[in-house]
Amino acid sequence: LMKKQHEAMGNLAEAGLSLVEQASMYEWNYTNTPLPAIKHKDLCSFPEQPGWQTKITLYDAAIELLDKGKAWEQAINLEGEKINFTENVVFDYRETAQSLKREAALYKKLATEERIPTTYYRVGFFGRGYPQDMQNKEFIYKAKQLEKLVDFQARIEEQFPGAIPLKKTDWPGPEITESSQMHILITQVQISTEAELKGEAPSSEADFSGTKVFTYSKAFRKEKQKEGENEFLNLSLNQLFFVTKDKFPFTGTCSEVIQRKETNYTPVEHAFKCVREKNSELSTLIEKHRHQPQISLQPLLMALNGVLMAGVNGGIPRYKDAFLSGKYLKENPSDSEITQKLTAEIQKQVEIVSSGMELHGERCTPEMRDLHNLLAGKLEETKRDWECGQPALSSVSASTANNPAITTVDTN
């Protein structure tokens, strides 16, 4: 029944995982003893047969749905289970060969086909007007494919007429949580990882294999920006992590948040974090294009353009001016360690961008050549600016480099 419902709503991965849950009732045990037939006019029906044959049938149907839903990692895992059983237990080499072909096709899709990352939203239900099991709790929802925030908000708010939308994204005070009304908070969140939750550098690749960690970040200023002041000097960052009860994708489309972690970054830590994440993103993108020359160069070009033509939105000159000047270091001696790490990451970014430009220059079409030459000139300008008065680098331990001093609050 759950499979039918998910399929009707277009949730193909969840429909497939519903069949996997049903298949868990059967063992990978070889026996010729048949189980009674299962007949249902609307749901799955199976003839009288051993349980392992029913399990294989369910797995085949699940793999087909997971493939259509582009959940190829999960489909590969199921094929692997089947191969182990058919090859080593029942010695059905014909079925093993077919499974290996399907597994190879799934791996090929992983390597060559693009996928649109799933969008997720955090929904907080605050106030005593909700059912007791929802009061003052947050949930992560998987959105429909290409569902924008405004459409998701309308869909959720339609289910809770009278709910008052909250404008502030912070956890509300008792005047909200203890009120007799219904208040609702909706924000988009990003997929994260256990590693990032622990303070390690985040992965730049969208993780399609499954996650239960999500993050929401917002920049803020403790003081109003002064006229002519570098905008990054006073731009701090607040980052929230949400850990859900269930790992997505699973048989549902929303899961309760069971852990929250809040991390605050000072402006210079924020700058370091931004540069480090951009370096990770660029490195991954360059390696992807290096090993898959058939894919479009447009994403690489856009990424290089975003770094080299950043202007007021960031970029090496703005960070250097804000945090790596003698004036800043003199006024903030306690930031010596983090500025050294920022210096190292910026130097690394120059090298990564140079590598990306070299690759793009080798493969770009004549139509892209003018823009490439413009970016190449900007790169040389950036290098000259960076090397002029570049701060001295001190040795920084690997553990320290990956863990800047941050203020962390863990709430459950």
mmCIF file of C-alpha atoms in Angstrom:
data_model
loop_
_atom_site.group_PDB
_atom_site.id
_atom_site.type_symbol
_atom_site.label_atom_id
_atom_site.label_comp_id
_atom_site.label_asym_id
_atom_site.label_seq_id
_atom_site.Cartn_x
_atom_site.Cartn_y
_atom_site.Cartn_z
ATOM 1 C CA LEU A 1 0.000 0.000 0.000
ATOM 2 C CA MET A 2 2.807 2.419 0.911
ATOM 3 C CA LYS A 3 4.524 1.633 -2.390
ATOM 4 C CA LYS A 4 1.356 2.483 -4.318
ATOM 5 C CA GLN A 5 0.920 5.770 -2.441
ATOM 6 C CA HIS A 6 4.522 6.873 -3.002
ATOM 7 C CA GLU A 7 4.403 5.900 -6.665
ATOM 8 C CA ALA A 8 1.210 7.910 -7.177
ATOM 9 C CA MET A 9 2.927 10.992 -5.689
ATOM 10 C CA GLY A 10 6.042 10.543 -7.821
ATOM 11 C CA ASN A 11 8.246 9.457 -4.904
ATOM 12 C CA LEU A 12 9.904 6.616 -6.798
ATOM 13 C CA ALA A 13 12.873 6.114 -4.459
ATOM 14 C CA GLU A 14 10.567 5.942 -1.434
ATOM 15 C CA ALA A 15 8.300 3.511 -3.299
ATOM 16 C CA GLY A 16 11.302 1.272 -3.975
ATOM 17 C CA LEU A 17 12.451 1.434 -0.356
ATOM 18 C CA SER A 18 8.940 0.455 0.750
ATOM 19 C CA LEU A 19 9.392 -2.787 -1.198
ATOM 20 C CA VAL A 20 12.799 -3.297 0.437
ATOM 21 C CA GLU A 21 11.097 -3.010 3.820
ATOM 22 C CA GLN A 22 8.591 -5.645 2.738
ATOM 23 C CA ALA A 23 11.433 -7.857 1.467
ATOM 24 C CA SER A 24 13.095 -7.710 4.898
ATOM 25 C CA MET A 25 10.445 -10.180 6.102
ATOM 26 C CA TYR A 26 12.165 -12.863 3.993
ATOM 27 C CA GLU A 27 15.608 -14.398 4.567
ATOM 28 C CA TRP A 28 18.469 -15.090 2.174
ATOM 29 C CA ASN A 29 18.190 -18.775 3.103
ATOM 30 C CA TYR A 30 18.173 -21.448 0.422
ATOM 31 C CA THR A 31 15.283 -23.812 0.881
ATOM 32 C CA ASN A 32 12.835 -25.535 -1.450
ATOM 33 C CA THR A 33 10.040 -25.349 1.094
ATOM 34 C CA PRO A 34 7.423 -23.058 -0.406
ATOM 35 C CA LEU A 35 5.544 -20.393 1.496
ATOM 36 C CA PRO A 36 1.790 -19.947 0.987
ATOM 37 C CA ALA A 37 0.716 -17.851 -1.969
ATOM 38 C CA ILE A 38 -0.096 -14.184 -1.372
ATOM 39 C CA LYS A 39 -2.982 -12.784 -3.390
ATOM 40 C CA HIS A 40 -4.336 -9.242 -3.285
ATOM 41 C CA LYS A 41 -6.167 -7.507 -6.086
ATOM 42 C CA ASP A 42 -4.579 -4.082 -5.412
ATOM 43 C CA LEU A 43 -1.212 -4.941 -3.858
ATOM 44 C CA CYS A 44 1.675 -7.328 -4.510
ATOM 45 C CA SER A 45 0.717 -10.937 -5.206
ATOM 46 C CA PHE A 46 3.101 -13.891 -5.134
ATOM 47 C CA PRO A 47 2.648 -17.550 -6.050
ATOM 48 C CA GLU A 48 3.446 -20.398 -3.692
ATOM 49 C CA GLN A 49 7.257 -20.365 -3.671
ATOM 50 C CA PRO A 50 10.287 -20.324 -1.316
ATOM 51 C CA GLY A 51 10.817 -17.066 0.576
ATOM 52 C CA TRP A 52 14.120 -16.271 -1.123
ATOM 53 C CA GLN A 53 12.408 -16.227 -4.530
ATOM 54 C CA THR A 54 9.848 -13.743 -3.211
ATOM 55 C CA LYS A 55 12.693 -11.650 -1.824
ATOM 56 C CA ILE A 56 14.408 -11.588 -5.228
ATOM 57 C CA THR A 57 11.142 -10.574 -6.917
ATOM 58 C CA LEU A 58 10.678 -7.711 -4.466
ATOM 59 C CA TYR A 59 14.312 -6.636 -4.886
ATOM 60 C CA ASP A 60 13.973 -6.588 -8.680
ATOM 61 C CA ALA A 61 10.882 -4.367 -8.433
ATOM 62 C CA ALA A 62 12.599 -2.135 -5.870
ATOM 63 C CA ILE A 63 15.720 -1.780 -8.035
ATOM 64 C CA GLU A 64 13.595 -0.734 -11.008
ATOM 65 C CA LEU A 65 11.902 1.993 -8.953
ATOM 66 C CA LEU A 66 15.178 3.171 -7.387
ATOM 67 C CA ASP A 67 16.719 3.341 -10.864
ATOM 68 C CA LYS A 68 13.827 5.470 -12.160
ATOM 69 C CA GLY A 69 14.136 7.664 -9.052
ATOM 70 C CA LYS A 70 17.892 8.014 -9.722
ATOM 71 C CA ALA A 71 18.708 6.528 -6.317
ATOM 72 C CA TRP A 72 21.462 4.489 -7.947
ATOM 73 C CA GLU A 73 23.559 3.999 -4.807
ATOM 74 C CA GLN A 74 20.701 2.212 -3.068
ATOM 75 C CA ALA A 75 19.934 0.158 -6.199
ATOM 76 C CA ILE A 76 23.591 -0.936 -6.422
ATOM 77 C CA ASN A 77 23.504 -2.070 -2.797
ATOM 78 C CA LEU A 78 20.483 -4.278 -3.524
ATOM 79 C CA GLU A 79 22.083 -5.748 -6.625
ATOM 80 C CA GLY A 80 25.148 -6.533 -4.518
ATOM 81 C CA GLU A 81 23.054 -8.475 -2.017
ATOM 82 C CA LYS A 82 21.407 -10.433 -4.821
ATOM 83 C CA ILE A 83 24.736 -11.218 -6.503
ATOM 84 C CA ASN A 84 26.201 -12.552 -3.271
ATOM 85 C CA PHE A 85 23.206 -14.856 -2.825
ATOM 86 C CA THR A 86 22.821 -16.110 -6.401
ATOM 87 C CA GLU A 87 26.573 -16.628 -6.869
ATOM 88 C CA ASN A 88 27.550 -18.136 -3.523
ATOM 89 C CA VAL A 89 24.399 -19.775 -2.160
ATOM 90 C CA VAL A 90 22.101 -20.982 -4.965
ATOM 91 C CA PHE A 91 24.826 -21.004 -7.664
ATOM 92 C CA ASP A 92 22.497 -19.493 -10.247
ATOM 93 C CA TYR A 93 25.171 -18.073 -12.529
ATOM 94 C CA ARG A 94 22.713 -17.018 -15.216
ATOM 95 C CA GLU A 95 20.899 -14.755 -12.715
ATOM 96 C CA THR A 96 24.264 -13.594 -11.339
ATOM 97 C CA ALA A 97 25.349 -12.568 -14.844
ATOM 98 C CA GLN A 98 22.150 -10.570 -15.342
ATOM 99 C CA SER A 99 22.588 -8.852 -11.984
ATOM 100 C CA LEU A 100 26.200 -7.961 -12.824
ATOM 101 C CA LYS A 101 25.054 -6.376 -16.094
ATOM 102 C CA ARG A 102 22.423 -4.323 -14.270
ATOM 103 C CA GLU A 103 24.956 -3.350 -11.603
ATOM 104 C CA ALA A 104 27.427 -2.198 -14.286
ATOM 105 C CA ALA A 105 24.695 -0.110 -15.937
ATOM 106 C CA LEU A 106 23.916 1.545 -12.594
ATOM 107 C CA TYR A 107 27.588 2.356 -12.029
ATOM 108 C CA LYS A 108 27.758 3.858 -15.512
ATOM 109 C CA LYS A 109 24.831 6.132 -14.691
ATOM 110 C CA LEU A 110 26.586 7.185 -11.490
ATOM 111 C CA ALA A 111 29.666 8.140 -13.491
ATOM 112 C CA THR A 112 28.057 9.869 -16.475
ATOM 113 C CA GLU A 113 24.566 11.163 -15.702
ATOM 114 C CA GLU A 114 23.821 14.421 -13.918
ATOM 115 C CA ARG A 115 21.311 14.530 -11.076
ATOM 116 C CA ILE A 116 19.485 17.493 -9.632
ATOM 117 C CA PRO A 117 20.118 17.513 -5.862
ATOM 118 C CA THR A 118 17.022 16.994 -3.746
ATOM 119 C CA THR A 119 15.698 20.075 -1.958
ATOM 120 C CA TYR A 120 14.939 19.839 1.749
ATOM 121 C CA TYR A 121 13.058 22.205 4.063
ATOM 122 C CA ARG A 122 13.000 22.609 7.820
ATOM 123 C CA VAL A 123 9.522 23.071 9.282
ATOM 124 C CA GLY A 124 9.071 24.131 12.908
ATOM 125 C CA PHE A 125 5.670 23.778 14.574
ATOM 126 C CA PHE A 126 5.595 26.119 17.578
ATOM 127 C CA GLY A 127 2.791 26.696 20.043
ATOM 128 C CA ARG A 128 0.256 24.613 21.933
ATOM 129 C CA GLY A 129 -2.322 24.788 19.150
ATOM 130 C CA TYR A 130 -0.793 21.785 17.371
ATOM 131 C CA PRO A 131 -1.362 18.131 18.314
ATOM 132 C CA GLN A 132 0.790 17.228 21.304
ATOM 133 C CA ASP A 133 3.245 15.092 19.319
ATOM 134 C CA MET A 134 4.055 18.089 17.062
ATOM 135 C CA GLN A 135 4.224 20.928 19.591
ATOM 136 C CA ASN A 136 7.522 22.846 19.524
ATOM 137 C CA LYS A 137 9.195 20.310 17.285
ATOM 138 C CA GLU A 138 11.062 20.638 14.015
ATOM 139 C CA PHE A 139 10.969 18.302 11.028
ATOM 140 C CA ILE A 140 12.977 18.005 7.825
ATOM 141 C CA TYR A 141 10.834 17.552 4.726
ATOM 142 C CA LYS A 142 11.915 16.276 1.344
ATOM 143 C CA ALA A 143 10.433 18.594 -1.274
ATOM 144 C CA LYS A 144 8.886 17.497 -4.519
ATOM 145 C CA GLN A 145 11.189 17.676 -7.512
ATOM 146 C CA LEU A 146 11.995 21.337 -8.355
ATOM 147 C CA GLU A 147 9.524 22.537 -5.686
ATOM 148 C CA LYS A 148 10.350 26.134 -4.761
ATOM 149 C CA LEU A 149 10.125 27.540 -1.237
ATOM 150 C CA VAL A 150 6.971 29.554 -1.938
ATOM 151 C CA ASP A 151 5.178 26.472 -3.339
ATOM 152 C CA PHE A 152 6.316 24.296 -0.434
ATOM 153 C CA GLN A 153 5.156 26.910 2.075
ATOM 154 C CA ALA A 154 1.745 27.074 0.447
ATOM 155 C CA ARG A 155 1.445 23.270 0.492
ATOM 156 C CA ILE A 156 2.366 22.943 4.174
ATOM 157 C CA GLU A 157 0.363 25.933 5.359
ATOM 158 C CA GLU A 158 -2.679 24.539 3.554
ATOM 159 C CA GLN A 159 -2.458 21.528 5.865
ATOM 160 C CA PHE A 160 -2.464 23.811 8.923
ATOM 161 C CA PRO A 161 -4.936 26.639 8.236
ATOM 162 C CA GLY A 162 -4.617 29.432 10.742
ATOM 163 C CA ALA A 163 -0.921 28.807 11.424
ATOM 164 C CA ILE A 164 0.989 32.091 11.772
ATOM 165 C CA PRO A 165 4.256 32.220 9.759
ATOM 166 C CA LEU A 166 7.319 33.275 11.763
ATOM 167 C CA LYS A 167 9.672 35.776 10.160
ATOM 168 C CA LYS A 168 12.672 35.226 12.449
ATOM 169 C CA THR A 169 14.571 31.982 11.941
ATOM 170 C CA ASP A 170 15.822 31.689 15.544
ATOM 171 C CA TRP A 171 14.183 29.364 18.057
ATOM 172 C CA PRO A 172 11.218 31.370 19.366
ATOM 173 C CA GLY A 173 10.709 32.467 22.963
ATOM 174 C CA PRO A 174 8.026 31.272 25.409
ATOM 175 C CA GLU A 175 5.558 33.876 24.153
ATOM 176 C CA ILE A 176 5.412 31.721 21.005
ATOM 177 C CA THR A 177 6.165 28.194 22.251
ATOM 178 C CA GLU A 178 3.662 28.411 25.155
ATOM 179 C CA SER A 179 0.942 30.288 23.289
ATOM 180 C CA SER A 180 -2.362 28.627 22.486
ATOM 181 C CA GLN A 181 -1.926 29.438 18.791
ATOM 182 C CA MET A 182 -0.116 27.668 15.955
ATOM 183 C CA HIS A 183 3.081 29.272 14.637
ATOM 184 C CA ILE A 184 5.077 27.843 11.756
ATOM 185 C CA LEU A 185 8.679 28.389 10.635
ATOM 186 C CA ILE A 186 9.874 27.196 7.221
ATOM 187 C CA THR A 187 13.411 27.537 5.826
ATOM 188 C CA GLN A 188 15.361 25.699 3.182
ATOM 189 C CA VAL A 189 18.251 23.591 4.488
ATOM 190 C CA GLN A 190 21.277 22.051 2.808
ATOM 191 C CA ILE A 191 22.478 18.466 2.941
ATOM 192 C CA SER A 192 25.408 18.088 5.309
ATOM 193 C CA THR A 193 27.510 15.246 6.738
ATOM 194 C CA GLU A 194 28.606 13.765 10.054
ATOM 195 C CA ALA A 195 32.110 15.058 9.260
ATOM 196 C CA GLU A 196 30.924 18.662 8.891
ATOM 197 C CA LEU A 197 28.879 18.283 12.072
ATOM 198 C CA LYS A 198 32.167 17.516 13.832
ATOM 199 C CA GLY A 199 33.830 20.613 12.370
ATOM 200 C CA GLU A 200 35.619 19.088 9.387
ATOM 201 C CA ALA A 201 35.612 20.620 5.902
ATOM 202 C CA PRO A 202 32.318 19.893 4.118
ATOM 203 C CA SER A 203 32.173 17.917 0.906
ATOM 204 C CA SER A 204 31.410 19.948 -2.203
ATOM 205 C CA GLU A 205 29.705 17.008 -3.892
ATOM 206 C CA ALA A 206 25.977 16.572 -3.392
ATOM 207 C CA ASP A 207 25.565 13.386 -1.353
ATOM 208 C CA PHE A 208 22.956 11.162 -2.998
ATOM 209 C CA SER A 209 23.835 8.090 -0.944
ATOM 210 C CA GLY A 210 21.795 9.258 2.030
ATOM 211 C CA THR A 211 22.067 11.614 4.967
ATOM 212 C CA LYS A 212 20.441 12.540 8.263
ATOM 213 C CA VAL A 213 22.442 15.752 8.817
ATOM 214 C CA PHE A 214 21.298 19.106 7.427
ATOM 215 C CA THR A 215 22.466 22.668 7.875
ATOM 216 C CA TYR A 216 21.114 26.210 7.726
ATOM 217 C CA SER A 217 23.407 29.252 7.748
ATOM 218 C CA LYS A 218 22.838 32.981 7.963
ATOM 219 C CA ALA A 219 25.333 35.832 7.990
ATOM 220 C CA PHE A 220 24.809 38.706 10.426
ATOM 221 C CA ARG A 221 26.441 41.898 11.657
ATOM 222 C CA LYS A 222 26.873 42.772 15.310
ATOM 223 C CA GLU A 223 27.376 46.414 14.354
ATOM 224 C CA LYS A 224 26.077 48.525 11.514
ATOM 225 C CA GLN A 225 28.514 48.733 8.621
ATOM 226 C CA LYS A 226 30.371 52.029 8.507
ATOM 227 C CA GLU A 227 30.594 54.033 5.328
ATOM 228 C CA GLY A 228 33.582 52.905 3.274
ATOM 229 C CA GLU A 229 34.269 49.940 5.574
ATOM 230 C CA ASN A 230 35.152 46.571 4.053
ATOM 231 C CA GLU A 231 31.902 44.621 4.317
ATOM 232 C CA PHE A 232 33.638 41.442 5.492
ATOM 233 C CA LEU A 233 35.227 43.011 8.580
ATOM 234 C CA ASN A 234 31.977 42.730 10.515
ATOM 235 C CA LEU A 235 30.251 39.825 8.772
ATOM 236 C CA SER A 236 29.825 36.914 11.200
ATOM 237 C CA LEU A 237 28.080 33.622 10.509
ATOM 238 C CA ASN A 238 25.584 31.547 12.453
ATOM 239 C CA GLN A 239 25.283 27.930 11.338
ATOM 240 C CA LEU A 240 22.687 25.459 12.567
ATOM 241 C CA PHE A 241 22.920 21.695 12.157
ATOM 242 C CA PHE A 242 19.887 19.434 12.296
ATOM 243 C CA VAL A 243 20.121 15.668 12.823
ATOM 244 C CA THR A 244 17.009 13.702 11.904
ATOM 245 C CA LYS A 245 15.634 10.476 13.316
ATOM 246 C CA ASP A 246 15.659 8.825 9.885
ATOM 247 C CA LYS A 247 18.261 8.772 7.138
ATOM 248 C CA PHE A 248 17.012 10.131 3.817
ATOM 249 C CA PRO A 249 15.899 8.613 1.538
ATOM 250 C CA PHE A 250 13.707 6.202 3.479
ATOM 251 C CA THR A 251 10.086 5.098 3.311
ATOM 252 C CA GLY A 252 8.801 8.534 4.365
ATOM 253 C CA THR A 253 9.211 12.116 3.162
ATOM 254 C CA CYS A 254 9.713 13.865 6.505
ATOM 255 C CA SER A 255 11.615 13.075 9.675
ATOM 256 C CA GLU A 256 11.732 14.620 13.138
ATOM 257 C CA VAL A 257 14.801 16.598 14.189
ATOM 258 C CA ILE A 258 16.297 14.860 17.228
ATOM 259 C CA GLN A 259 19.450 16.979 17.644
ATOM 260 C CA ARG A 260 20.414 20.593 16.972
ATOM 261 C CA LYS A 261 23.875 22.081 17.027
ATOM 262 C CA GLU A 262 24.618 25.788 16.698
ATOM 263 C CA THR A 263 27.996 27.162 15.645
ATOM 264 C CA ASN A 264 28.991 30.838 15.505
ATOM 265 C CA TYR A 265 31.903 32.059 13.373
ATOM 266 C CA THR A 266 33.697 35.368 13.804
ATOM 267 C CA PRO A 267 34.212 37.427 10.618
ATOM 268 C CA VAL A 268 37.725 36.104 9.984
ATOM 269 C CA GLU A 269 36.594 32.521 10.695
ATOM 270 C CA HIS A 270 33.689 33.093 8.329
ATOM 271 C CA ALA A 271 36.131 34.217 5.628
ATOM 272 C CA PHE A 272 38.317 31.152 6.195
ATOM 273 C CA LYS A 273 35.262 28.880 5.989
ATOM 274 C CA CYS A 274 34.094 30.482 2.720
ATOM 275 C CA VAL A 275 37.497 30.182 1.038
ATOM 276 C CA ARG A 276 37.996 26.603 2.237
ATOM 277 C CA GLU A 277 34.564 25.532 0.973
ATOM 278 C CA LYS A 278 35.110 27.237 -2.376
ATOM 279 C CA ASN A 279 38.462 25.444 -2.709
ATOM 280 C CA SER A 280 36.794 22.109 -2.071
ATOM 281 C CA GLU A 281 34.079 22.894 -4.614
ATOM 282 C CA LEU A 282 36.573 23.971 -7.290
ATOM 283 C CA SER A 283 38.899 21.016 -6.727
ATOM 284 C CA THR A 284 36.043 18.546 -7.067
ATOM 285 C CA LEU A 285 34.730 20.252 -10.197
ATOM 286 C CA ILE A 286 38.152 20.354 -11.857
ATOM 287 C CA GLU A 287 38.784 16.675 -11.129
ATOM 288 C CA LYS A 288 35.352 15.798 -12.485
ATOM 289 C CA HIS A 289 36.097 17.594 -15.767
ATOM 290 C CA ARG A 290 39.575 16.119 -15.908
ATOM 291 C CA HIS A 291 38.227 12.560 -15.760
ATOM 292 C CA GLN A 292 35.032 13.181 -17.766
ATOM 293 C CA PRO A 293 36.090 15.252 -20.791
ATOM 294 C CA GLN A 294 32.740 14.672 -22.491
ATOM 295 C CA ILE A 295 30.714 16.795 -20.035
ATOM 296 C CA SER A 296 29.937 20.465 -20.610
ATOM 297 C CA LEU A 297 32.556 23.015 -19.567
ATOM 298 C CA GLN A 298 29.879 25.538 -18.629
ATOM 299 C CA PRO A 299 29.773 24.699 -14.873
ATOM 300 C CA LEU A 300 33.570 24.975 -14.662
ATOM 301 C CA LEU A 301 33.540 28.288 -16.522
ATOM 302 C CA MET A 302 30.842 29.677 -14.224
ATOM 303 C CA ALA A 303 32.771 28.591 -11.118
ATOM 304 C CA LEU A 304 36.029 30.169 -12.328
ATOM 305 C CA ASN A 305 34.181 33.334 -13.317
ATOM 306 C CA GLY A 306 32.570 33.477 -9.867
ATOM 307 C CA VAL A 307 35.970 33.469 -8.160
ATOM 308 C CA LEU A 308 37.897 35.742 -10.515
ATOM 309 C CA MET A 309 35.128 38.291 -11.073
ATOM 310 C CA ALA A 310 33.796 38.231 -7.503
ATOM 311 C CA GLY A 311 34.126 41.997 -7.025
ATOM 312 C CA VAL A 312 32.240 43.271 -3.988
ATOM 313 C CA ASN A 313 30.762 39.827 -3.371
ATOM 314 C CA GLY A 314 34.062 38.517 -2.070
ATOM 315 C CA GLY A 315 37.226 37.370 -3.662
ATOM 316 C CA ILE A 316 40.878 37.365 -2.729
ATOM 317 C CA PRO A 317 41.460 41.159 -2.777
ATOM 318 C CA ARG A 318 38.547 41.832 -0.404
ATOM 319 C CA TYR A 319 39.623 39.165 2.095
ATOM 320 C CA LYS A 320 43.233 40.310 1.930
ATOM 321 C CA ASP A 321 42.223 43.912 2.529
ATOM 322 C CA ALA A 322 39.929 42.967 5.433
ATOM 323 C CA PHE A 323 41.999 40.477 7.434
ATOM 324 C CA LEU A 324 45.574 40.243 6.173
ATOM 325 C CA SER A 325 46.697 43.846 6.511
ATOM 326 C CA GLY A 326 49.214 44.939 9.114
ATOM 327 C CA LYS A 327 46.529 47.147 10.669
ATOM 328 C CA TYR A 328 44.136 44.232 11.276
ATOM 329 C CA LEU A 329 46.854 41.970 12.658
ATOM 330 C CA LYS A 330 48.042 44.721 15.002
ATOM 331 C CA GLU A 331 44.523 45.379 16.295
ATOM 332 C CA ASN A 332 43.639 41.648 16.556
ATOM 333 C CA PRO A 333 46.758 39.769 17.704
ATOM 334 C CA SER A 334 44.647 36.851 18.964
ATOM 335 C CA ASP A 335 43.585 36.167 15.356
ATOM 336 C CA SER A 336 47.162 35.420 14.286
ATOM 337 C CA GLU A 337 46.555 31.676 13.929
ATOM 338 C CA ILE A 338 43.325 31.911 11.927
ATOM 339 C CA THR A 339 44.791 34.574 9.608
ATOM 340 C CA GLN A 340 47.687 32.222 8.873
ATOM 341 C CA LYS A 341 45.172 29.552 7.918
ATOM 342 C CA LEU A 342 43.242 32.029 5.785
ATOM 343 C CA THR A 343 46.488 32.995 4.043
ATOM 344 C CA ALA A 344 47.227 29.337 3.310
ATOM 345 C CA GLU A 345 43.733 28.747 1.903
ATOM 346 C CA ILE A 346 43.909 31.820 -0.333
ATOM 347 C CA GLN A 347 47.302 30.696 -1.660
ATOM 348 C CA LYS A 348 45.729 27.307 -2.311
ATOM 349 C CA GLN A 349 42.832 28.974 -4.132
ATOM 350 C CA VAL A 350 45.204 30.810 -6.462
ATOM 351 C CA GLU A 351 46.823 27.481 -7.350
ATOM 352 C CA ILE A 352 43.470 25.698 -7.816
ATOM 353 C CA VAL A 353 42.079 28.447 -10.043
ATOM 354 C CA SER A 354 45.289 28.414 -12.096
ATOM 355 C CA SER A 355 44.870 24.658 -12.589
ATOM 356 C CA GLY A 356 41.225 25.117 -13.582
ATOM 357 C CA MET A 357 42.069 27.865 -16.052
ATOM 358 C CA GLU A 358 44.747 25.697 -17.633
ATOM 359 C CA LEU A 359 42.266 22.847 -18.091
ATOM 360 C CA HIS A 360 39.604 25.193 -19.450
ATOM 361 C CA GLY A 361 42.108 26.725 -21.876
ATOM 362 C CA GLU A 362 42.913 23.291 -23.283
ATOM 363 C CA ARG A 363 39.270 22.370 -23.919
ATOM 364 C CA CYS A 364 37.266 25.553 -24.410
ATOM 365 C CA THR A 365 35.533 26.136 -27.743
ATOM 366 C CA PRO A 366 36.286 29.125 -30.000
ATOM 367 C CA GLU A 367 33.036 30.710 -28.763
ATOM 368 C CA MET A 368 34.383 30.633 -25.194
ATOM 369 C CA ARG A 369 37.847 31.886 -26.062
ATOM 370 C CA ASP A 370 37.178 35.620 -25.530
ATOM 371 C CA LEU A 371 35.726 35.050 -22.062
ATOM 372 C CA HIS A 372 38.563 32.672 -21.250
ATOM 373 C CA ASN A 373 41.131 35.288 -22.216
ATOM 374 C CA LEU A 374 39.336 37.876 -20.079
ATOM 375 C CA LEU A 375 39.454 35.518 -17.065
ATOM 376 C CA ALA A 376 43.091 34.666 -17.777
ATOM 377 C CA GLY A 377 43.944 38.365 -17.595
ATOM 378 C CA LYS A 378 41.987 38.677 -14.355
ATOM 379 C CA LEU A 379 43.893 35.690 -12.935
ATOM 380 C CA GLU A 380 47.244 37.319 -13.662
ATOM 381 C CA GLU A 381 46.004 40.519 -12.034
ATOM 382 C CA THR A 382 44.859 38.562 -8.972
ATOM 383 C CA LYS A 383 48.217 36.795 -8.723
ATOM 384 C CA ARG A 384 50.108 40.104 -8.843
ATOM 385 C CA ASP A 385 47.834 41.650 -6.229
ATOM 386 C CA TRP A 386 48.163 38.618 -3.964
ATOM 387 C CA GLU A 387 51.931 38.382 -4.240
ATOM 388 C CA CYS A 388 52.321 42.097 -3.553
ATOM 389 C CA GLY A 389 52.701 42.372 0.223
ATOM 390 C CA GLN A 390 51.609 38.762 0.814
ATOM 391 C CA PRO A 391 51.637 37.896 4.542
ATOM 392 C CA ALA A 392 54.288 35.467 5.713
ATOM 393 C CA LEU A 393 53.062 31.932 6.230
ATOM 394 C CA SER A 394 53.806 30.096 9.457
ATOM 395 C CA SER A 395 53.572 26.358 9.815
ATOM 396 C CA VAL A 396 50.163 25.252 11.004
ATOM 397 C CA SER A 397 49.409 21.764 12.202
ATOM 398 C CA ALA A 398 46.966 19.778 10.110
ATOM 399 C CA SER A 399 44.554 19.317 13.003
ATOM 400 C CA THR A 400 44.514 23.025 13.788
ATOM 401 C CA ALA A 401 44.086 23.974 10.140
ATOM 402 C CA ASN A 402 40.897 21.979 9.899
ATOM 403 C CA ASN A 403 39.360 23.223 13.145
ATOM 404 C CA PRO A 404 39.204 27.003 13.597
ATOM 405 C CA ALA A 405 38.227 28.377 16.983
ATOM 406 C CA ILE A 406 34.449 28.552 17.017
ATOM 407 C CA THR A 407 31.683 28.925 19.551
ATOM 408 C CA THR A 408 29.454 25.865 19.608
ATOM 409 C CA VAL A 409 26.165 25.208 21.342
ATOM 410 C CA ASP A 410 24.692 21.696 21.237
ATOM 411 C CA THR A 411 20.989 21.430 21.975
ATOM 412 C CA ASN A 412 18.759 18.408 21.966
#
